[in-house]
GROMACS .gro file of C-alpha atoms in nm:
model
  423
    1UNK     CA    1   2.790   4.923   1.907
    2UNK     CA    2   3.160   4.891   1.925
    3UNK     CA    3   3.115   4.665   2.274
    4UNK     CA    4   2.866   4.494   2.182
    5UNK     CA    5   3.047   4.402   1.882
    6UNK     CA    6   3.399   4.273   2.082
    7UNK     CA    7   3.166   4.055   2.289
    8UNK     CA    8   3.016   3.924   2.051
    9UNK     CA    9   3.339   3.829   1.861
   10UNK     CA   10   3.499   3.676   2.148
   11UNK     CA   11   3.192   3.428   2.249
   12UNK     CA   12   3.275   3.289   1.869
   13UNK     CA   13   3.712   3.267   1.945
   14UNK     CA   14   3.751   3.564   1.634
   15UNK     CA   15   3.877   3.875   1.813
   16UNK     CA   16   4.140   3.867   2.059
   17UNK     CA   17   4.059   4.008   2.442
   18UNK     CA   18   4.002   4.398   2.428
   19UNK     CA   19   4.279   4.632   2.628
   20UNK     CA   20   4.110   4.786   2.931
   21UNK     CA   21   3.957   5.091   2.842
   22UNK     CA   22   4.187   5.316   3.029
   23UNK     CA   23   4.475   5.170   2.842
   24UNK     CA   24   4.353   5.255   2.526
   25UNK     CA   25   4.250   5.613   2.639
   26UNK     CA   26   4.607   5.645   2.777
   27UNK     CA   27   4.751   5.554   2.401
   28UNK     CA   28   4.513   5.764   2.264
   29UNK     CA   29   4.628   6.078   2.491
   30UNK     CA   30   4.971   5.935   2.490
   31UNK     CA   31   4.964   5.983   2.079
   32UNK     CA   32   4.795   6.281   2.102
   33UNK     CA   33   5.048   6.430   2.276
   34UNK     CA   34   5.383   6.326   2.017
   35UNK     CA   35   5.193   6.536   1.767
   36UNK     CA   36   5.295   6.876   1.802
   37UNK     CA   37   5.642   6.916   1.960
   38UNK     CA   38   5.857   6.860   1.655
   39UNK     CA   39   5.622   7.159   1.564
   40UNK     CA   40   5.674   7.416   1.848
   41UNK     CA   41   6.042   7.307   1.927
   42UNK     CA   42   6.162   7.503   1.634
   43UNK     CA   43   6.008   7.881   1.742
   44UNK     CA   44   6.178   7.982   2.046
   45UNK     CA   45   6.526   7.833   1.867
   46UNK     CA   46   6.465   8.033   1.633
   47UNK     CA   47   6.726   8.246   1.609
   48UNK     CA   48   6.999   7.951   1.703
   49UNK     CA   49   6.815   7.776   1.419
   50UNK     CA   50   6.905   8.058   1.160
   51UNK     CA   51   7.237   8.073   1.297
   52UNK     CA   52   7.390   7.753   1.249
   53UNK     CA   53   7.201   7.688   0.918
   54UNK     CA   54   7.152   8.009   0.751
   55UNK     CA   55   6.814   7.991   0.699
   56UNK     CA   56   6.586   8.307   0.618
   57UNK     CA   57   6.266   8.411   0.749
   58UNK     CA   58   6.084   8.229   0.445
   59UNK     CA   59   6.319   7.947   0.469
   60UNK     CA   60   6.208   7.909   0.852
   61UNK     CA   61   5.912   7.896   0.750
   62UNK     CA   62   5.954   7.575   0.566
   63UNK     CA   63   5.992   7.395   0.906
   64UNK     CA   64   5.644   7.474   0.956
   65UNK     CA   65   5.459   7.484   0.640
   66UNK     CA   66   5.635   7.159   0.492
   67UNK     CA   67   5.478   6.961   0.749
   68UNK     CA   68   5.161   7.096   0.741
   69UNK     CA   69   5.151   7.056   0.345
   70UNK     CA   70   5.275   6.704   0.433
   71UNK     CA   71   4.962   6.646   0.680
   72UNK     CA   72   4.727   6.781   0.406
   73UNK     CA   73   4.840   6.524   0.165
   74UNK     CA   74   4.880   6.264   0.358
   75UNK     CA   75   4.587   6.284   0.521
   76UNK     CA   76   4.395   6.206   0.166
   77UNK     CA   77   4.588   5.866   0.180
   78UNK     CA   78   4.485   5.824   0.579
   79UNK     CA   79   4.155   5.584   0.508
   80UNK     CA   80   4.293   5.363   0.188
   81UNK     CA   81   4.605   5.299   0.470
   82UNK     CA   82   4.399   5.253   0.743
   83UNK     CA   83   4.161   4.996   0.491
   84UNK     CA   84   4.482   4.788   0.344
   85UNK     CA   85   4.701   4.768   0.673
   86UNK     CA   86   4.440   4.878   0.987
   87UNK     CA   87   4.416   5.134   1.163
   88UNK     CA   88   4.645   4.999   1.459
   89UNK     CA   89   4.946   4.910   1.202
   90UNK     CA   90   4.901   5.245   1.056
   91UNK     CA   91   4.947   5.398   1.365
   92UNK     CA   92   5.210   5.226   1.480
   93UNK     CA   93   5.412   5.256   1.138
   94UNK     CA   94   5.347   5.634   1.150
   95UNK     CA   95   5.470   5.677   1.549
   96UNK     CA   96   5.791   5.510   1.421
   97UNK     CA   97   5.854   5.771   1.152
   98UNK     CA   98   5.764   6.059   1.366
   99UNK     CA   99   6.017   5.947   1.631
  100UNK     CA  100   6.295   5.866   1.344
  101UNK     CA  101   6.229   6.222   1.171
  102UNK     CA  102   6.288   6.341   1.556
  103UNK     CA  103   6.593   6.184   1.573
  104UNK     CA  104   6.784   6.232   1.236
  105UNK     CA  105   6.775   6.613   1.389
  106UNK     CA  106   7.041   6.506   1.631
  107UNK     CA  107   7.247   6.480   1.297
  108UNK     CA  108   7.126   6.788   1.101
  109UNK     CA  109   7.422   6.974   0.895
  110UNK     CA  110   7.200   7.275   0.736
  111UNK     CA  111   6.877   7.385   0.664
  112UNK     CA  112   6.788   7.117   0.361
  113UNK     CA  113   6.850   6.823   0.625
  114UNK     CA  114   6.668   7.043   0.869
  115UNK     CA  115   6.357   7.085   0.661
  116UNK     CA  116   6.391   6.709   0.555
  117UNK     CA  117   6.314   6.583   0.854
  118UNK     CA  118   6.068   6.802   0.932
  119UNK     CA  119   5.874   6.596   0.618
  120UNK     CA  120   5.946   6.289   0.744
  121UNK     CA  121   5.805   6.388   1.137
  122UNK     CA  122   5.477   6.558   0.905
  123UNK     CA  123   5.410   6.218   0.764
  124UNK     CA  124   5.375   6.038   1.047
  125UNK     CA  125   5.183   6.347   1.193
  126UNK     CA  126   4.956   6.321   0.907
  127UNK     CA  127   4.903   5.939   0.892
  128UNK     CA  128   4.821   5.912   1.293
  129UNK     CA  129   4.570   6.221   1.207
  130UNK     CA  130   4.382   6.036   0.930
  131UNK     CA  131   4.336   5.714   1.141
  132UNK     CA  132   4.255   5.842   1.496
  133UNK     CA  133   3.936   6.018   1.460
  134UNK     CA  134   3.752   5.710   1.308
  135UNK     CA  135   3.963   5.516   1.558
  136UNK     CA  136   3.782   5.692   1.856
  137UNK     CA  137   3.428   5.652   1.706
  138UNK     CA  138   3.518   5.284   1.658
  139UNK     CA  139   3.607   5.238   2.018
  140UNK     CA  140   3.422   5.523   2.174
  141UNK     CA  141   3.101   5.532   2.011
  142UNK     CA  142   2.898   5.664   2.276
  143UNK     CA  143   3.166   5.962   2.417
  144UNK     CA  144   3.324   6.092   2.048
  145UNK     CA  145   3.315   6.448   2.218
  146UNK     CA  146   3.464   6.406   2.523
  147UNK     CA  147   3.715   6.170   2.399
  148UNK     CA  148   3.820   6.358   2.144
  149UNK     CA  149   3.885   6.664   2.395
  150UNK     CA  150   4.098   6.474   2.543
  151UNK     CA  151   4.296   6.356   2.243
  152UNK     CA  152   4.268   6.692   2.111
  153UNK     CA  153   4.430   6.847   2.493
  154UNK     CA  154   4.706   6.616   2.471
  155UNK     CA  155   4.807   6.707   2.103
  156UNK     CA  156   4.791   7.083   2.280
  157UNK     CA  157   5.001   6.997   2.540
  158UNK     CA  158   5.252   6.834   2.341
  159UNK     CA  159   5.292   7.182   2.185
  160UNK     CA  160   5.376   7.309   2.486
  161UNK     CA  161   5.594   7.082   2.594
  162UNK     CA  162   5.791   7.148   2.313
  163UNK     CA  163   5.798   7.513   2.330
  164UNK     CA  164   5.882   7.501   2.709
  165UNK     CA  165   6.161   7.278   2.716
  166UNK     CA  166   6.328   7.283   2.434
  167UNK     CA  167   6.511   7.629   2.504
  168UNK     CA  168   6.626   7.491   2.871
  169UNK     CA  169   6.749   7.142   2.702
  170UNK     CA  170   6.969   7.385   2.436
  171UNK     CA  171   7.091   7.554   2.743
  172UNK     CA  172   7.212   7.246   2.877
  173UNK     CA  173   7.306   7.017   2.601
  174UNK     CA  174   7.502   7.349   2.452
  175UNK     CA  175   7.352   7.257   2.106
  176UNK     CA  176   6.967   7.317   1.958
  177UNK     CA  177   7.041   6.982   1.733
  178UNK     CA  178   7.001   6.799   2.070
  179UNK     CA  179   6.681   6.996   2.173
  180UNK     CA  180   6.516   6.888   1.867
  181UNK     CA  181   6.578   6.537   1.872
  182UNK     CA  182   6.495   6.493   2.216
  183UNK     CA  183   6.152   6.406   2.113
  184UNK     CA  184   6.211   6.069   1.963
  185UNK     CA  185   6.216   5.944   2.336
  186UNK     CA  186   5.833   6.045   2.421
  187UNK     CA  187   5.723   5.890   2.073
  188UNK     CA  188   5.883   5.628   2.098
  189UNK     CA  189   5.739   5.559   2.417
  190UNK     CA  190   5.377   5.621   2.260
  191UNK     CA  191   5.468   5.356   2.009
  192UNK     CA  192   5.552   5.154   2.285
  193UNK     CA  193   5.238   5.211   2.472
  194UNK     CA  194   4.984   5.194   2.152
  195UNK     CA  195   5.150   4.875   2.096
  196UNK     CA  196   4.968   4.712   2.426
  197UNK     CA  197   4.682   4.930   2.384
  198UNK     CA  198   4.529   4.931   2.021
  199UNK     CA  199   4.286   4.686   1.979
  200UNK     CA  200   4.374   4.430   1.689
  201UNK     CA  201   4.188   4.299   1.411
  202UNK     CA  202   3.963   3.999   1.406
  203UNK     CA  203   4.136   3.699   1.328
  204UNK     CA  204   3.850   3.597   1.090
  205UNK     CA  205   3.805   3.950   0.868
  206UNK     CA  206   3.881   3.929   0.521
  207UNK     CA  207   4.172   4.095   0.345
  208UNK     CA  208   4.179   4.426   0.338
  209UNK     CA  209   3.929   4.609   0.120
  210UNK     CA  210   4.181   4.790  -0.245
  211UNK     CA  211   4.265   5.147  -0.203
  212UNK     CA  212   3.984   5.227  -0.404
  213UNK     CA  213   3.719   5.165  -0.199
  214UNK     CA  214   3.842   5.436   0.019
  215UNK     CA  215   3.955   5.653  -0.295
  216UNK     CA  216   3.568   5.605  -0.371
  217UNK     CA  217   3.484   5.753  -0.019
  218UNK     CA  218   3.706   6.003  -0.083
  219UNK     CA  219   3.548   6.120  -0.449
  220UNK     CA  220   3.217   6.085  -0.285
  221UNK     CA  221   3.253   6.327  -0.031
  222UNK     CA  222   3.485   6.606  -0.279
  223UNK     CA  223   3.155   6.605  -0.439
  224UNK     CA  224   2.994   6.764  -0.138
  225UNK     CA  225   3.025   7.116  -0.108
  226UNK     CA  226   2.970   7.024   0.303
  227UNK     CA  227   3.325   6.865   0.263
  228UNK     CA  228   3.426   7.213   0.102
  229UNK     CA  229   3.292   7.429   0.385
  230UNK     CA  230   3.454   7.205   0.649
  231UNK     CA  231   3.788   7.220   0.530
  232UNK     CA  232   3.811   7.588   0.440
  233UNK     CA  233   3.657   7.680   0.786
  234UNK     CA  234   3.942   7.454   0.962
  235UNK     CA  235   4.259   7.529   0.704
  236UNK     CA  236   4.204   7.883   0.748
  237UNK     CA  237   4.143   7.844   1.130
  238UNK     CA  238   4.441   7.642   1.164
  239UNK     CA  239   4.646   7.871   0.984
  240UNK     CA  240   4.647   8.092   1.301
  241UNK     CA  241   4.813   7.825   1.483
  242UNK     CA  242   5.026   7.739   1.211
  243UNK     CA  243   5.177   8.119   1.239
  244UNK     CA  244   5.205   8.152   1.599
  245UNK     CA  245   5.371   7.803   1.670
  246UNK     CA  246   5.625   7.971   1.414
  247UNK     CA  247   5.623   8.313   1.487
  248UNK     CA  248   5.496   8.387   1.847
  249UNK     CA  249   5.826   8.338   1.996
  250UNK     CA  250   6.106   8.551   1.729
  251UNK     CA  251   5.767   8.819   1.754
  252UNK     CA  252   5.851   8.849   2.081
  253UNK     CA  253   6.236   8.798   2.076
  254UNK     CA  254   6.218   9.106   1.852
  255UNK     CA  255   6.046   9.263   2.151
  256UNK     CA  256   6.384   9.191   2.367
  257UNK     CA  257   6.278   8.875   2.484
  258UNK     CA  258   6.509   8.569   2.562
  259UNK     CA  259   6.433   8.245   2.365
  260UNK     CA  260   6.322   8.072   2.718
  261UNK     CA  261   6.086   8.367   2.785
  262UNK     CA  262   5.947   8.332   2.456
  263UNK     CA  263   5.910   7.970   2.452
  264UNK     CA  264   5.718   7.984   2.792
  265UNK     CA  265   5.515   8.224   2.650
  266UNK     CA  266   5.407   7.978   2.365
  267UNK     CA  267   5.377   7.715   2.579
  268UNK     CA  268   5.086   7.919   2.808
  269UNK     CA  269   4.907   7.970   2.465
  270UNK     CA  270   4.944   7.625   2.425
  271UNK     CA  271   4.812   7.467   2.748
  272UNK     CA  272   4.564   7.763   2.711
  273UNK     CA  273   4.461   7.566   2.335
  274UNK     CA  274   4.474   7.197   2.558
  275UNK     CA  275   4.242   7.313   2.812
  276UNK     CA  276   3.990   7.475   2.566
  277UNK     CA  277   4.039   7.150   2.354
  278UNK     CA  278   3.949   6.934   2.662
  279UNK     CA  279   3.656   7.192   2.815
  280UNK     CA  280   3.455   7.301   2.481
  281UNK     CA  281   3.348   6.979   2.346
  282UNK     CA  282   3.258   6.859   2.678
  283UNK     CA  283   3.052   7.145   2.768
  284UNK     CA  284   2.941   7.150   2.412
  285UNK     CA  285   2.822   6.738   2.431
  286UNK     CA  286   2.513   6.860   2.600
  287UNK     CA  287   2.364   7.007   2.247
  288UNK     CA  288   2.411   6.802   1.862
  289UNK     CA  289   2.440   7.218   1.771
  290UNK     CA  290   2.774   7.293   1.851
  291UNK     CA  291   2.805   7.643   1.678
  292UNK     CA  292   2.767   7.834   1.970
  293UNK     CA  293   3.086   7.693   2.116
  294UNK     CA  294   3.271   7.715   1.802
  295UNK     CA  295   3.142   8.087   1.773
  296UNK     CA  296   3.283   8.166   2.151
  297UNK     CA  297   3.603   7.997   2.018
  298UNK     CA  298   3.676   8.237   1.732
  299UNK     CA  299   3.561   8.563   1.925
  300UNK     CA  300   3.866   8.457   2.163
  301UNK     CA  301   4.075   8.391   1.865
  302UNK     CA  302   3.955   8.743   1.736
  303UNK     CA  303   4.066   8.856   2.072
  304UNK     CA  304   4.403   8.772   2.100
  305UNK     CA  305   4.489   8.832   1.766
  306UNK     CA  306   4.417   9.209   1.801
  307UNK     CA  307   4.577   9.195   2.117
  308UNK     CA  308   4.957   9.106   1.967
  309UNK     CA  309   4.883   9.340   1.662
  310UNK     CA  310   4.763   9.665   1.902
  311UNK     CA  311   4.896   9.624   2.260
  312UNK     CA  312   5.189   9.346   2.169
  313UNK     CA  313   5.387   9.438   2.528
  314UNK     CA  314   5.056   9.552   2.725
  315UNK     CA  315   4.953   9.142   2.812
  316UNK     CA  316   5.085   8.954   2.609
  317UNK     CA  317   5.037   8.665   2.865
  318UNK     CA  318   4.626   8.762   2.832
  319UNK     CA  319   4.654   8.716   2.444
  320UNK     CA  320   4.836   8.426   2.409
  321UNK     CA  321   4.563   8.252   2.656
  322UNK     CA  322   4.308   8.412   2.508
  323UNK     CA  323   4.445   8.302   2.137
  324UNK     CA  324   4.539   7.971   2.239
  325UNK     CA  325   4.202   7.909   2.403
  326UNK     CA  326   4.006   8.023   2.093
  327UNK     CA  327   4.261   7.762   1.834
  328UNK     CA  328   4.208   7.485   2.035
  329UNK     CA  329   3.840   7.506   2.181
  330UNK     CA  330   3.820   7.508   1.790
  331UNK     CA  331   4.034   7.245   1.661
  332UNK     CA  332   3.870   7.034   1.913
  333UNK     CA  333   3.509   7.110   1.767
  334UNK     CA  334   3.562   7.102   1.439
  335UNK     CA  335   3.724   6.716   1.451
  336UNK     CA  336   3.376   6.651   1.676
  337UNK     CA  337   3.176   6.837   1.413
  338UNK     CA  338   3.321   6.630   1.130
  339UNK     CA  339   3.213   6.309   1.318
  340UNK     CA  340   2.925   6.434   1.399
  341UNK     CA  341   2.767   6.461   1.037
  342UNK     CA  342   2.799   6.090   0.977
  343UNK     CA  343   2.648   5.792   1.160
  344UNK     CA  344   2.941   5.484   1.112
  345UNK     CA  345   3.327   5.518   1.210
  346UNK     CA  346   3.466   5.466   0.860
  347UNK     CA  347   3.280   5.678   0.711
  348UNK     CA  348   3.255   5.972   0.983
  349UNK     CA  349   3.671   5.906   0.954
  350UNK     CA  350   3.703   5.962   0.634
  351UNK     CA  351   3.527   6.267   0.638
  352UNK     CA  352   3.753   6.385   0.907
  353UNK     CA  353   4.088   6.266   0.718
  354UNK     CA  354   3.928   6.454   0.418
  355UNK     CA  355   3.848   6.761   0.629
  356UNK     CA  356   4.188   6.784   0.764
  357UNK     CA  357   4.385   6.701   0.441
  358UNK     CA  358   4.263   7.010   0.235
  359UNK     CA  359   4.239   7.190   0.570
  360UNK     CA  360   4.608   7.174   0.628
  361UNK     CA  361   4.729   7.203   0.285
  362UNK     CA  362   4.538   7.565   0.342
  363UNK     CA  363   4.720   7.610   0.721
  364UNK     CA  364   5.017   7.541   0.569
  365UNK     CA  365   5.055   7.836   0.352
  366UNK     CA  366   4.971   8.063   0.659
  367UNK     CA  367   5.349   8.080   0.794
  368UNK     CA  368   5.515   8.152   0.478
  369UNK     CA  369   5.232   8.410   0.412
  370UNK     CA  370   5.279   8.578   0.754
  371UNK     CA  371   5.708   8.568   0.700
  372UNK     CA  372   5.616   8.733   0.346
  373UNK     CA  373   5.450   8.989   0.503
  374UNK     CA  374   5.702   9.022   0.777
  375UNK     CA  375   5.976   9.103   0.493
  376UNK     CA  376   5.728   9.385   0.327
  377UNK     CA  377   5.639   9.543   0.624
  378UNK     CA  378   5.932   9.464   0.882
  379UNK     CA  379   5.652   9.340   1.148
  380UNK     CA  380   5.417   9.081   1.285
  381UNK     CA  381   5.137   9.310   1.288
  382UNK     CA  382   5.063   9.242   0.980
  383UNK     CA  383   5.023   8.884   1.000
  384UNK     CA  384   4.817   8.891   1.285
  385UNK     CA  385   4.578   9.142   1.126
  386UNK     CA  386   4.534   8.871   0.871
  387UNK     CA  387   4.460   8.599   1.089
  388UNK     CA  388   4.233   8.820   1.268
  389UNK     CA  389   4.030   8.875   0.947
  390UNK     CA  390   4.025   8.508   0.907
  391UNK     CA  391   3.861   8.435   1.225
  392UNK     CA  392   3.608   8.635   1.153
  393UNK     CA  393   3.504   8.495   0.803
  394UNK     CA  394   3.536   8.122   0.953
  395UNK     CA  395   3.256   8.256   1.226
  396UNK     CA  396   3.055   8.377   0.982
  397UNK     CA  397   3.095   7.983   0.768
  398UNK     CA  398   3.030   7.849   1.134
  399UNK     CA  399   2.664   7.952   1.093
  400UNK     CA  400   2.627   7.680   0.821
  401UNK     CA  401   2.686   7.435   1.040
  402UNK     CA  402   2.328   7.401   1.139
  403UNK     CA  403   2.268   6.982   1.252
  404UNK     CA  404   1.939   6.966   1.089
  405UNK     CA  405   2.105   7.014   0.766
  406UNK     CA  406   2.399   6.689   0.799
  407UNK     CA  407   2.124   6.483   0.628
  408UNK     CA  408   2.083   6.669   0.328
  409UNK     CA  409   2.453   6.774   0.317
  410UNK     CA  410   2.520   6.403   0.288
  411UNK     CA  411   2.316   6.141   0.154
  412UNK     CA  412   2.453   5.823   0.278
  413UNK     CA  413   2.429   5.580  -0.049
  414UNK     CA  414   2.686   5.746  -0.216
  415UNK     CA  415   2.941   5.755   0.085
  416UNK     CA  416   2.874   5.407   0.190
  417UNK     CA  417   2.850   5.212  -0.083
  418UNK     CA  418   3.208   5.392  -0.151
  419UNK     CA  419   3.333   5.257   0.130
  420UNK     CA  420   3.104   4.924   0.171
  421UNK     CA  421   3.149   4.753  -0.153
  422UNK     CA  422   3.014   4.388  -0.190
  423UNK     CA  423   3.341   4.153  -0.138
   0.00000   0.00000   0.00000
């Protein structure tokens, strides 16, 4: 056990005194929640956006789907970084890009620069993403699901954050440049905060393992067509939220609404998404099955999906709660799945990076594929039909997920001796 395993170090004088635990669940929530706004920032400014760089539908797009690609990729990297520098440095290093990226918006003269720094926010996303989940089994061993809610919550409601103030700040500041690189100041402050929170490494450990030890893990578990089915079923999940972080608001500004209407709007279906996150996996904690949760969550994905195509102006407050809820009682499960099917942190985490790499290089093609259709068709609808049909093919892949089977899907030896190499 984690605890057992600090104690133990500092009766010996090798690891230095642990952070309270509420400190490091604050870092953990406080990260969490720097994850998403550079994200949902960019919706309801849409139009502003467009304006003052003359960027197309498809090129808007970019501002979503390059840091999603990003995430995907770098998340393949996330456990040889986390094995040569530690998972605390890596997180660290990555808060400080994320909160530069932010900030090199304030300077922003077109839509290259634009989309630039959205890459450099996604590869911090995407390095704090690979490290976390195996950072939370490491220090939570015992609470993974409810833990992760809450990570997964605050990385929600960091989305709507973003959507809800970033149209009042361009309101007041005069310019959408300022908007967007407002939120260097909250990750900054998460740097600030995982700085007196993370735990450190032993003073004694050896030096860190070569990349390839993790690369290993990594080949290991691409031979597993487990691995497959997990990151399918959470790319093409994501992929709804992908789409409605970009399009949700300019739907509804096409429906006559103002960019702060629209941005509230996405920020309901985003607390909606950090309340399921939190609520799901705790309810769902009770049970090692979790696919009746993760079932509920697509019906209400299913739900609000065919709510915005059919009855857009009818509630759309109902579907984007209903939505929102389904995404991110999801997400939530799916990261708490991926841990589930392996016993130790580095491995479960590496799984999870894995899951979440090729999973987002899928999401990330969603909001380019919904603008293409947009341009074809002159609509939404279209987009959200798709999504909805992609629910309901990740429910039916959700039925796989039986626990008896994470045995046979992976047989240990391989993974770990991947990952647990004689010095």
């Amino acid at each position: 056990m984690a605890e057992a395993a600090r104690e133990a170090g500092r009766a010996v004088g090798t690891v230095r005194p642990s952070p309270p635990r509420w400190l490091v669940l604050a870092a953990v929530a406080g990260i969490g929640l720097n994850l998403r706004p550079f994200l949902t920032a960019v919706g309801p400014l849409a139009p502003a956006i467009r304006t003052g760089t003359g960027l197309s539908y498809q090129g808007m797009a970019w501002l979503t789907l390059l840091p999603m690609l990003l995430m995907g990729v770098g998340a393949f990297f996330g456990p040889a970084i986390r094995a040569r520098v530690g998972a605390r440095t890596a997180v660290l290093g990555a808060l400080a890009l994320l909160g530069a990226g932010c900030a090199l918006r304030l300077g922003v003269a077109d839509g290259t620069w634009l989309i630039a720094s959205a890459a450099l926010c996604g590869l911090g996303v995407a390095v704090v993403q690979a490290a976390c989940p195996g950072l939370v089994k490491q220090e939570f061993p015992g609470r993974v699901a409810p833990v992760m809610g809450l990570y997964s919550a605050a990385l929600m409601g960091g989305g709507a954050l973003g959507a809800q103030l970033s149209p009042y700040v361009t309101d007041l500041a005069g310019s959408w440049r300022e908007a967007l690189a407002l939120w260097a100041v909250p990750a900054l402050a998460a740097l600030a905060l995982a700085w007196l929170a993370l735990p450190r490494a032993a003073a004694h450990m050896p030096a860190a393992a070569p990349a390839s030890r993790p690369a290993g893990a990594t080949r290991a578990l691409l031979r597993r067509p487990r691995t497959w089915l997990l990151m399918a079923c959470f790319g093409v999940m994501n992929g709804g939220y992908a789409s409605l972080v970009a399009w949700l608001a300019p739907f509804y500004q096409s429906h006559g609404w103002s960019a702060p209407a629209s941005g509230s709007l996405v920020a309901l279906m985003a607390v909606a998404q950090a309340a399921a996150a939190l609520l799901l996996p705790a309810l769902a904690a009770r049970s090692l099955d979790r696919r009746a949760w993760m079932a509920l969550a697509l019906a209400l994905q299913v739900a609000g999906f065919a709510g915005f195509a059919l009855w857009p102006d009818a509630a759309p407050q109902a579907w984007a709660v209903t939505g929102g809820a389904g995404l991110g009682g999801c997400f939530a499960l799916y990261l708490v799945v991926a841990l589930d099917h392996l016993p130790d942190p580095d491995s479960a985490g590496a799984l999870s990076a894995v899951m979440q790499g090729g999973g987002f290089l899928l999401a990330s093609l969603a909001p380019w594929i919904t603008a293409t259709l947009h341009e074809h068709t002159g609509d939404f609808a279209a987009g959200w039909w798709y999504h909805l049909a992609c629910a309901a093919v990740v429910g039916v892949l959700t039925m796989r997920l039986d626990p008896a089977r994470y045995g046979v899907s992976f047989a240990m030896p391989p993974v770990r001796a991947a990952c647990y190499a004689p010095q």
